[in-house]
mmCIF file of C-alpha atoms and ligand atoms in Angstrom:
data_model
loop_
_atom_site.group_PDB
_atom_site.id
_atom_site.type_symbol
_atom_site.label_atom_id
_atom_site.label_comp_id
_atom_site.label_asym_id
_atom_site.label_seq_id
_atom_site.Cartn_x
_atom_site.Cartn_y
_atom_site.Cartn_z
ATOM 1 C CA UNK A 1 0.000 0.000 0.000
ATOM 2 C CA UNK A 2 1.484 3.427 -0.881
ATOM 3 C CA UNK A 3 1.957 5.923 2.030
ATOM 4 C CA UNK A 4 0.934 9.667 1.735
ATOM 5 C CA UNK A 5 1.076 12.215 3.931
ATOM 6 C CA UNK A 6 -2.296 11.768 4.206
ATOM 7 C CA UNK A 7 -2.295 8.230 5.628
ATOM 8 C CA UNK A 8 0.578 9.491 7.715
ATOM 9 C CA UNK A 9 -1.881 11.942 9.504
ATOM 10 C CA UNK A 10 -4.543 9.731 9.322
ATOM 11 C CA UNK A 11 -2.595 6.848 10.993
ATOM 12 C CA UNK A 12 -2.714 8.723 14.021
ATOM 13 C CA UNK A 13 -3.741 6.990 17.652
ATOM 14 C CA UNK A 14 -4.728 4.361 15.275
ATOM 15 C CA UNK A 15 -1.575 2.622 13.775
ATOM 16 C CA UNK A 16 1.971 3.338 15.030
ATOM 17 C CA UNK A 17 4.196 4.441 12.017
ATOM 18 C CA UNK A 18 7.849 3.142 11.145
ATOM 19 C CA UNK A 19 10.846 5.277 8.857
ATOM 20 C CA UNK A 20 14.043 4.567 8.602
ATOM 21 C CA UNK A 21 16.529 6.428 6.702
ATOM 22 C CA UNK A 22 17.974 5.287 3.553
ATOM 23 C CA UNK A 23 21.009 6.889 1.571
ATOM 24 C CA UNK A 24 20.915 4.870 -1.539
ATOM 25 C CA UNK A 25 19.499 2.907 -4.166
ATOM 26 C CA UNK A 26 20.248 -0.772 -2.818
ATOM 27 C CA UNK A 27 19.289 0.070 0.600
ATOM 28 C CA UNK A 28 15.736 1.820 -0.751
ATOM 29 C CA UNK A 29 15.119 -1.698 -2.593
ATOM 30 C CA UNK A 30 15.110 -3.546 1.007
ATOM 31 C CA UNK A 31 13.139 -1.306 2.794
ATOM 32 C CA UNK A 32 10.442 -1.117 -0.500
ATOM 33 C CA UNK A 33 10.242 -4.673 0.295
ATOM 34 C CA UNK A 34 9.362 -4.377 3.905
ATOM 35 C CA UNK A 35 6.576 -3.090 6.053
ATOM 36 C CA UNK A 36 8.069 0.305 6.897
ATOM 37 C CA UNK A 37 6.046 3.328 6.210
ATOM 38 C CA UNK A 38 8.477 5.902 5.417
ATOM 39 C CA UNK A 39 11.747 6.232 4.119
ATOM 40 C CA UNK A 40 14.096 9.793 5.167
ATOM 41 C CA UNK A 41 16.388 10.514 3.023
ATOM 42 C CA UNK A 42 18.469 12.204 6.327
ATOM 43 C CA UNK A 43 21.199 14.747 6.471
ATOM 44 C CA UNK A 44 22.786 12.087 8.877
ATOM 45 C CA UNK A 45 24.266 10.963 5.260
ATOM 46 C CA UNK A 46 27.109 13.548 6.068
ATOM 47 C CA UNK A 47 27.835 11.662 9.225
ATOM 48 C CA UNK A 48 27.145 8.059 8.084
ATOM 49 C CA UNK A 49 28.255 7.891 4.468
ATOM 50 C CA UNK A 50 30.298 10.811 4.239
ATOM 51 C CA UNK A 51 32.424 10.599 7.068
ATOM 52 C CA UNK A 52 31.505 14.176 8.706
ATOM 53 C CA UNK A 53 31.737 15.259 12.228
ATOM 54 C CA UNK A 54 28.517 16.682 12.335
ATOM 55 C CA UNK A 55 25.344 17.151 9.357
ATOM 56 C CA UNK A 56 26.362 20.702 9.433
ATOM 57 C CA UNK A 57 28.486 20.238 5.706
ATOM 58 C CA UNK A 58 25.874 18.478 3.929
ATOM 59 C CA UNK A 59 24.579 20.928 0.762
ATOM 60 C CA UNK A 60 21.505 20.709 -1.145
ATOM 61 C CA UNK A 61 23.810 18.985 -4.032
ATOM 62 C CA UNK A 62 24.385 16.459 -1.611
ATOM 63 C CA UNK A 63 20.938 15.534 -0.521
ATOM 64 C CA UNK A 64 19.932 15.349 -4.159
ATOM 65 C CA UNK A 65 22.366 13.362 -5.310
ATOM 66 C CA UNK A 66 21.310 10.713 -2.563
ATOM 67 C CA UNK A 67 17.628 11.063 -2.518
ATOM 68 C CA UNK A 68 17.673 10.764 -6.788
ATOM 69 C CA UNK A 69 19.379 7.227 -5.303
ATOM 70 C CA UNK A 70 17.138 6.076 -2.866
ATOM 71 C CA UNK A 71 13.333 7.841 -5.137
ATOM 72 C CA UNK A 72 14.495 4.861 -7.856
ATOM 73 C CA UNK A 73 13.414 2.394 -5.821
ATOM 74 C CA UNK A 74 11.231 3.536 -3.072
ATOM 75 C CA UNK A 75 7.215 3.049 -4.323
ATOM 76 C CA UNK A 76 5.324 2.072 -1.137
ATOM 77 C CA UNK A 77 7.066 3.985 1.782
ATOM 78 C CA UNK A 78 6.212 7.998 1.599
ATOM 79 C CA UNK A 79 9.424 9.397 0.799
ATOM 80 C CA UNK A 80 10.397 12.367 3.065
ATOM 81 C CA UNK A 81 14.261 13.854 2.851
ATOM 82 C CA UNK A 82 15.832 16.409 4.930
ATOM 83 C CA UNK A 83 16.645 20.351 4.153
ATOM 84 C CA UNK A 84 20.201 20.406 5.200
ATOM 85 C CA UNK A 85 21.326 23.651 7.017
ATOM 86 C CA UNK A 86 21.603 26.815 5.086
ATOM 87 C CA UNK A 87 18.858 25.585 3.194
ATOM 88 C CA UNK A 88 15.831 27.181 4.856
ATOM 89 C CA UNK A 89 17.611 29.621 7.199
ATOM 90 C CA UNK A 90 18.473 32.722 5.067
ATOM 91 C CA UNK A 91 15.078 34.013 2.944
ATOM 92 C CA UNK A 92 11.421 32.278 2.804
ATOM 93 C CA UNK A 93 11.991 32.656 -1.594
ATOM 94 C CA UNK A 94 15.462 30.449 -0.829
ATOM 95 C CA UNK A 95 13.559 27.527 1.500
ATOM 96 C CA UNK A 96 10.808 27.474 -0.947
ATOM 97 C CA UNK A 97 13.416 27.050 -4.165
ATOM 98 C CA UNK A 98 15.429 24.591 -2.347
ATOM 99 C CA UNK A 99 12.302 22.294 -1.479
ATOM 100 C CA UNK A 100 11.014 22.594 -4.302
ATOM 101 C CA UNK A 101 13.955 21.402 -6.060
ATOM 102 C CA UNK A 102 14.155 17.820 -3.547
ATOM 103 C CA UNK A 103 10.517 17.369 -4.755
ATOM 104 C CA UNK A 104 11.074 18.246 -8.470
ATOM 105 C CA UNK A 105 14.458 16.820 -9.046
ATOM 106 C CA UNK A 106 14.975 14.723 -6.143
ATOM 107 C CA UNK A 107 11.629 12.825 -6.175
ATOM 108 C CA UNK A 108 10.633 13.086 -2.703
ATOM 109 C CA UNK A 109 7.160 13.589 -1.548
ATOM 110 C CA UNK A 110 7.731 15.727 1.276
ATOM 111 C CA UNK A 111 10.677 17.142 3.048
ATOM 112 C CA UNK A 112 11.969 17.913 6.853
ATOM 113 C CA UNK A 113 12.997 20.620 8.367
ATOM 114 C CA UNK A 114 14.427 21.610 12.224
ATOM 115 C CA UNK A 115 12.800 23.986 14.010
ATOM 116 C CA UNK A 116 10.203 25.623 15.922
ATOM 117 C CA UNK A 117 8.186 29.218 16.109
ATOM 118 C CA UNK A 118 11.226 30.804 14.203
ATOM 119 C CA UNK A 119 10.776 28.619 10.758
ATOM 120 C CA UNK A 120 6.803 29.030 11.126
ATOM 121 C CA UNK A 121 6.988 31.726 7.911
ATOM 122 C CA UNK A 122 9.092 28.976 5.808
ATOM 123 C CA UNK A 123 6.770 26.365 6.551
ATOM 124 C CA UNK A 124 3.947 28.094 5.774
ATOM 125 C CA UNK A 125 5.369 29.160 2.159
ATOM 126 C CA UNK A 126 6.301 25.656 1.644
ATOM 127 C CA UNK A 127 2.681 24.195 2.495
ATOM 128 C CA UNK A 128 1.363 27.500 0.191
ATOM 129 C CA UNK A 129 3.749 25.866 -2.436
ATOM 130 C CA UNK A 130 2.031 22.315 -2.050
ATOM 131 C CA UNK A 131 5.243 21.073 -0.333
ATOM 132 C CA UNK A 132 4.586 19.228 2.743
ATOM 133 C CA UNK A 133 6.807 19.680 5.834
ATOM 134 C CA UNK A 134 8.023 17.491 8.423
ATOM 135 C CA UNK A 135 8.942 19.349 11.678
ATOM 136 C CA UNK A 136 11.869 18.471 13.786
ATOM 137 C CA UNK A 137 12.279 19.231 17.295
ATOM 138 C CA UNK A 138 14.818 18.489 20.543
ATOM 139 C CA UNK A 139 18.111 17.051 20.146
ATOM 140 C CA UNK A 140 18.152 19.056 16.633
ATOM 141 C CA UNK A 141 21.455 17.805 15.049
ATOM 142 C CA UNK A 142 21.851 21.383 13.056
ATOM 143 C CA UNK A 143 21.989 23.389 16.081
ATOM 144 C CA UNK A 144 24.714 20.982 17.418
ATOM 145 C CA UNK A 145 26.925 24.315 18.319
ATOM 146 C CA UNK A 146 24.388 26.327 20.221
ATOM 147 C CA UNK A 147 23.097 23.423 22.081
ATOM 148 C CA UNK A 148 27.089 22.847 22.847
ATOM 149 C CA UNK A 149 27.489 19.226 21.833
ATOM 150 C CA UNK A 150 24.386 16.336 21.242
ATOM 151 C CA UNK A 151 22.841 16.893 24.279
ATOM 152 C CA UNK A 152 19.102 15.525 25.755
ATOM 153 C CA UNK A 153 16.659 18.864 25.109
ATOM 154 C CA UNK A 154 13.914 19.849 27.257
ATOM 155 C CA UNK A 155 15.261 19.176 30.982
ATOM 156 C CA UNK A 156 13.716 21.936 32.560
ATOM 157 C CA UNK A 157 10.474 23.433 32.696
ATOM 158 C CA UNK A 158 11.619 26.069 30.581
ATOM 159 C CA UNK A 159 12.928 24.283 27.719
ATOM 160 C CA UNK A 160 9.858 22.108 27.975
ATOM 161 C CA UNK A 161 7.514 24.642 27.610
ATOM 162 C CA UNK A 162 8.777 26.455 24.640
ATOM 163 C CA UNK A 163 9.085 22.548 22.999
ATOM 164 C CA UNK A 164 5.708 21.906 23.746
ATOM 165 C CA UNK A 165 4.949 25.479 22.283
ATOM 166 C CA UNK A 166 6.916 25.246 18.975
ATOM 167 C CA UNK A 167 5.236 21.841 18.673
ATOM 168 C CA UNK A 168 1.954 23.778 18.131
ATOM 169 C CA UNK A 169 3.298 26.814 16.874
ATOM 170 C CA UNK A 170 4.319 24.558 13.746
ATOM 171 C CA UNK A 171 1.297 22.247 13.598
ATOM 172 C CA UNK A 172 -0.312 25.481 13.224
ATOM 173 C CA UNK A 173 2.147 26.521 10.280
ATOM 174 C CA UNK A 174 1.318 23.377 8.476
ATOM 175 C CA UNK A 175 3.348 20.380 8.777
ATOM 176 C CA UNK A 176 1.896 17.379 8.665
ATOM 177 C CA UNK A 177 4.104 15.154 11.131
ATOM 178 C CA UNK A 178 7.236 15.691 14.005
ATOM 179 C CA UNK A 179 9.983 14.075 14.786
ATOM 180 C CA UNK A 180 10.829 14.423 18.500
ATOM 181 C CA UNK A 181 14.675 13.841 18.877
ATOM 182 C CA UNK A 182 16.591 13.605 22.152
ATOM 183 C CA UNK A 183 14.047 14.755 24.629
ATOM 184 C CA UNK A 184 12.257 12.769 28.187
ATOM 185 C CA UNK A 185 9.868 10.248 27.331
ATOM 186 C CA UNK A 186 7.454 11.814 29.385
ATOM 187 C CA UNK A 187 7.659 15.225 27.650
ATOM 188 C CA UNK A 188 7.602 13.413 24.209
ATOM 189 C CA UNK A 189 4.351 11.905 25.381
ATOM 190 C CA UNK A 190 3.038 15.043 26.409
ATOM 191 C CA UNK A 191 3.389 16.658 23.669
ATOM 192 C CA UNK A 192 2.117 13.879 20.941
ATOM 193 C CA UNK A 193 -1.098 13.794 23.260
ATOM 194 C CA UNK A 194 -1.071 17.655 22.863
ATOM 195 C CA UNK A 195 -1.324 17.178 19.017
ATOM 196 C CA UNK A 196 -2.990 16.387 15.856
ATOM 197 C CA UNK A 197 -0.480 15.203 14.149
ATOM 198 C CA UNK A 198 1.606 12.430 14.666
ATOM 199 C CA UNK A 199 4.749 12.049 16.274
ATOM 200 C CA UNK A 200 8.133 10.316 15.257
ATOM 201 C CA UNK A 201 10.447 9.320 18.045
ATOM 202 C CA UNK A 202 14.004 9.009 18.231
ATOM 203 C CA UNK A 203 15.691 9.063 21.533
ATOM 204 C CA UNK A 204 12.061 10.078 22.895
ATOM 205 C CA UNK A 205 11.038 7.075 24.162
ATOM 206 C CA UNK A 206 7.714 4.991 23.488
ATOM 207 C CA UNK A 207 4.554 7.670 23.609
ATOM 208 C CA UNK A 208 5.609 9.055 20.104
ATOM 209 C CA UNK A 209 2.697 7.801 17.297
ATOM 210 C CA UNK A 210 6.159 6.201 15.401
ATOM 211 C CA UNK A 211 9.965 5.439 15.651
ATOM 212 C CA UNK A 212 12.593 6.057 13.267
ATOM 213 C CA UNK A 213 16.058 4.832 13.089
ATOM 214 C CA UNK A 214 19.146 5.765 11.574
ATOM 215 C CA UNK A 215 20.022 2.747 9.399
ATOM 216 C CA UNK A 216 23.566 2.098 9.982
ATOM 217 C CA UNK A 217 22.681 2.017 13.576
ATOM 218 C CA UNK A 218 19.866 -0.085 13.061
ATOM 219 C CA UNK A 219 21.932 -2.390 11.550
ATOM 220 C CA UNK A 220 24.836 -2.393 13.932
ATOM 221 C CA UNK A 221 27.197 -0.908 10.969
ATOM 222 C CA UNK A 222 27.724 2.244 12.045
ATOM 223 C CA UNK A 223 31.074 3.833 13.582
ATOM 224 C CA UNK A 224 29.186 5.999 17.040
ATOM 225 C CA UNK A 225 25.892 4.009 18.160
ATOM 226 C CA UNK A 226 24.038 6.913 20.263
ATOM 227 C CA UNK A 227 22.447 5.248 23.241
ATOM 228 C CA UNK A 228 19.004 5.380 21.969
ATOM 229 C CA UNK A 229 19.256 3.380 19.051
ATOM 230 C CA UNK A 230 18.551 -0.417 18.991
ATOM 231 C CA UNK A 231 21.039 -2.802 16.564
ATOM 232 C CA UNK A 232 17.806 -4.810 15.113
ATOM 233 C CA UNK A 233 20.810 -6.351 13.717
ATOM 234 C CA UNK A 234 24.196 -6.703 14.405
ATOM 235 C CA UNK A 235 25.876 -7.012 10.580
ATOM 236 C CA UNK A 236 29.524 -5.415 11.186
ATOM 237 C CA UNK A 237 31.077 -8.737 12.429
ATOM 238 C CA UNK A 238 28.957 -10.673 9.696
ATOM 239 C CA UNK A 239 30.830 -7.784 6.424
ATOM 240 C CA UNK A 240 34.376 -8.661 8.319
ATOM 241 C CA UNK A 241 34.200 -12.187 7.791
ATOM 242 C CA UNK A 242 32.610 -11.922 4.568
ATOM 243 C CA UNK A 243 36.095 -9.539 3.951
ATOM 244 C CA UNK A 244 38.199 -11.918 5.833
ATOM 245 C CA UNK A 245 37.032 -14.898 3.683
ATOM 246 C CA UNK A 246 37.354 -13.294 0.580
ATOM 247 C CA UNK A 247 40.204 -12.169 0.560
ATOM 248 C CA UNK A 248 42.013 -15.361 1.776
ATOM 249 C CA UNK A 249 40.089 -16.824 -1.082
ATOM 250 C CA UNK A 250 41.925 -14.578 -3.387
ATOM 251 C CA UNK A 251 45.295 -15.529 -1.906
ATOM 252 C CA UNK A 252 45.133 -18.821 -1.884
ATOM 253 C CA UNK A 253 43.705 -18.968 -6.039
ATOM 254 C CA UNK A 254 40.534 -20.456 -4.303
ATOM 255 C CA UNK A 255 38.090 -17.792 -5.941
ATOM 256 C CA UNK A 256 37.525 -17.634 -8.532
ATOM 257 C CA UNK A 257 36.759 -20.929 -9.566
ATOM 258 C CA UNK A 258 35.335 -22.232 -12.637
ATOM 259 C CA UNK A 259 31.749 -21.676 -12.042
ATOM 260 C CA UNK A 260 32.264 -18.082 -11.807
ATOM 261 C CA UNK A 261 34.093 -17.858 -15.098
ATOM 262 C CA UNK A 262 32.520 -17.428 -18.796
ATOM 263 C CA UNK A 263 33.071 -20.702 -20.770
ATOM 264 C CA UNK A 264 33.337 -19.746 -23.946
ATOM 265 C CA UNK A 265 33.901 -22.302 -26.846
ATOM 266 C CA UNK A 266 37.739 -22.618 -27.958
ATOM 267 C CA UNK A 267 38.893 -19.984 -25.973
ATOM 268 C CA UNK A 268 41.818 -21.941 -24.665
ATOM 269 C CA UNK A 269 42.641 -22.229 -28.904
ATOM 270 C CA UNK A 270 41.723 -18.190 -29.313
ATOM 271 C CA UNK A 271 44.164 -17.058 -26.290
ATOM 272 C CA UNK A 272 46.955 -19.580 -27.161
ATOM 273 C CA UNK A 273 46.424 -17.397 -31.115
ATOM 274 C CA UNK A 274 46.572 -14.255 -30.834
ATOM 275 C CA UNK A 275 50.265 -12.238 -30.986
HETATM 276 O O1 LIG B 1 19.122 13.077 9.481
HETATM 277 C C1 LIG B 1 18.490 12.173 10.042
HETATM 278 O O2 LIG B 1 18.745 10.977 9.859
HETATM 279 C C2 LIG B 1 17.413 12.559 10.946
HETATM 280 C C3 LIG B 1 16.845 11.501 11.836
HETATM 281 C C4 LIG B 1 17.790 11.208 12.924
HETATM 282 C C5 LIG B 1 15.503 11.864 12.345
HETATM 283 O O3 LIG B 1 17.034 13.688 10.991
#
């Protein structure tokens, strides 16, 4: 069944909802043959596949050069990919161009963006624009340096509140879902209680209306697991041996063997002719 952002919305204290992000074509093909309702096309690429610190490098170039990648194969899951920073932050005409272009070019069907009351102006021009938006809120990985390091948001009562108050102050603007990163369970809950819309945990705990995961960390492949995430699979030590066999297969003339050669009729007669 194909996923909108309308089944999204209405999937709400009805059906919990599953993403996972996917960087690439092969990886897209897996989860297009799963249950999983959405695929995000995340600016955690810059961390995972590029090798980055932090998302903070990742351009618009980049995200469409993945998100081309994973829109080849991804049918059945809605297909949501992140504005990476500098893409939404300088002028309303800018975020609206740059969306436009991961719909247009990219082939996404909606697209995310971090941020509360502030980006309420963008997200409005975007949903004026027919491009649906994906809030993001907490443990924002873009504001990395003024939160001082990946640290759990909304400790106090403060910080709480004003989630709790961008929460509606972008429901309000127009997105159609949230992901809740980094923050107490019992806040997250709170606040997907407080909404319409549904909620998409990560480090939030269980009250969100979905999960998502980072796949490399899903999959026990990646180089930093953050404490939230659960390896649904632990592959790393499975890829060494695969490494570890094949290349002692190599060294000792085991591979390839005959059945993984063309046979092609006198060839032993063509090689042994030609000068
Ligand atoms: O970039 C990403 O992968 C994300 C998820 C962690 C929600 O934003």
């Amino acid at each position: 069944m194909k996923n909108t952002v309308t089944s999204f919305m209405a999937a709400k204290g009805k059906e919990k909802l599953s993403m996972v992000t996917a960087y690439d074509y092969s990886t897209a093909r897996m989860v297009q043959e799963s249950p999983v309702n959405a695929i995000l096309v995340g600016d955690s690429l810059g961390m995972v596949m590029l090798g980055y610190e932090n998302t903070l490098a990742v351009t618009l170039e980049d995200m469409l050069h993945h998100c081309k990648a994973v829109a080849r194969a991804c049918r059945d899951p809605l297909l949501v990919c992140d504005l990476p920073f500098l893409s939404y932050h300088i002028s309303v005409e800018d975020s609206v161009r740059n969306a436009g272009r991961l719909l247009a070019e990219g082939g996404c069907e909606a697209v995310k963006l971090e941020g509360g009351v502030e980006f309420c102006q963008e997200i409005r021009s975007l949903t004026r624009a027919s491009i649906p938006v994906m809030g993001h809120l907490g443990l924002t990985p873009q504001s990395i340096h003024a939160f001082g390091g990946f640290k759990v948001q909304g400790k106090s009562i403060a910080a709480a509140q004003k989630l709790l108050d961008d929460a509606r102050a972008i429901q309000d603007a127009g997105v159609f879902s949230i992901v809740l990163e980094g923050i107490p369970q019992a806040l997250a809950r709170r606040i997907s209680s407080e909404l319409a819309v549904p909620t998409i945990g990560i480090g939030a705990g269980a009250g969100c209306d979905g999960q998502v995961l980072v796949w490399h960390d899903m999959m026990g492949i990646s180089a930093r697991k953050p404490k939230f995430a659960r390896c649904f699979a632990e592959l790393a030590p499975t890829f060494q041996e695969a490494l570890r066999n094949f290349d002692a297969a190599v060294k000792s003339g085991e591979f390839p063997s005959s059945e993984y050669c063309y046979q092609v009729e006198q060839e032993e007669e063509i090689a042994a002719r030609i000068k």
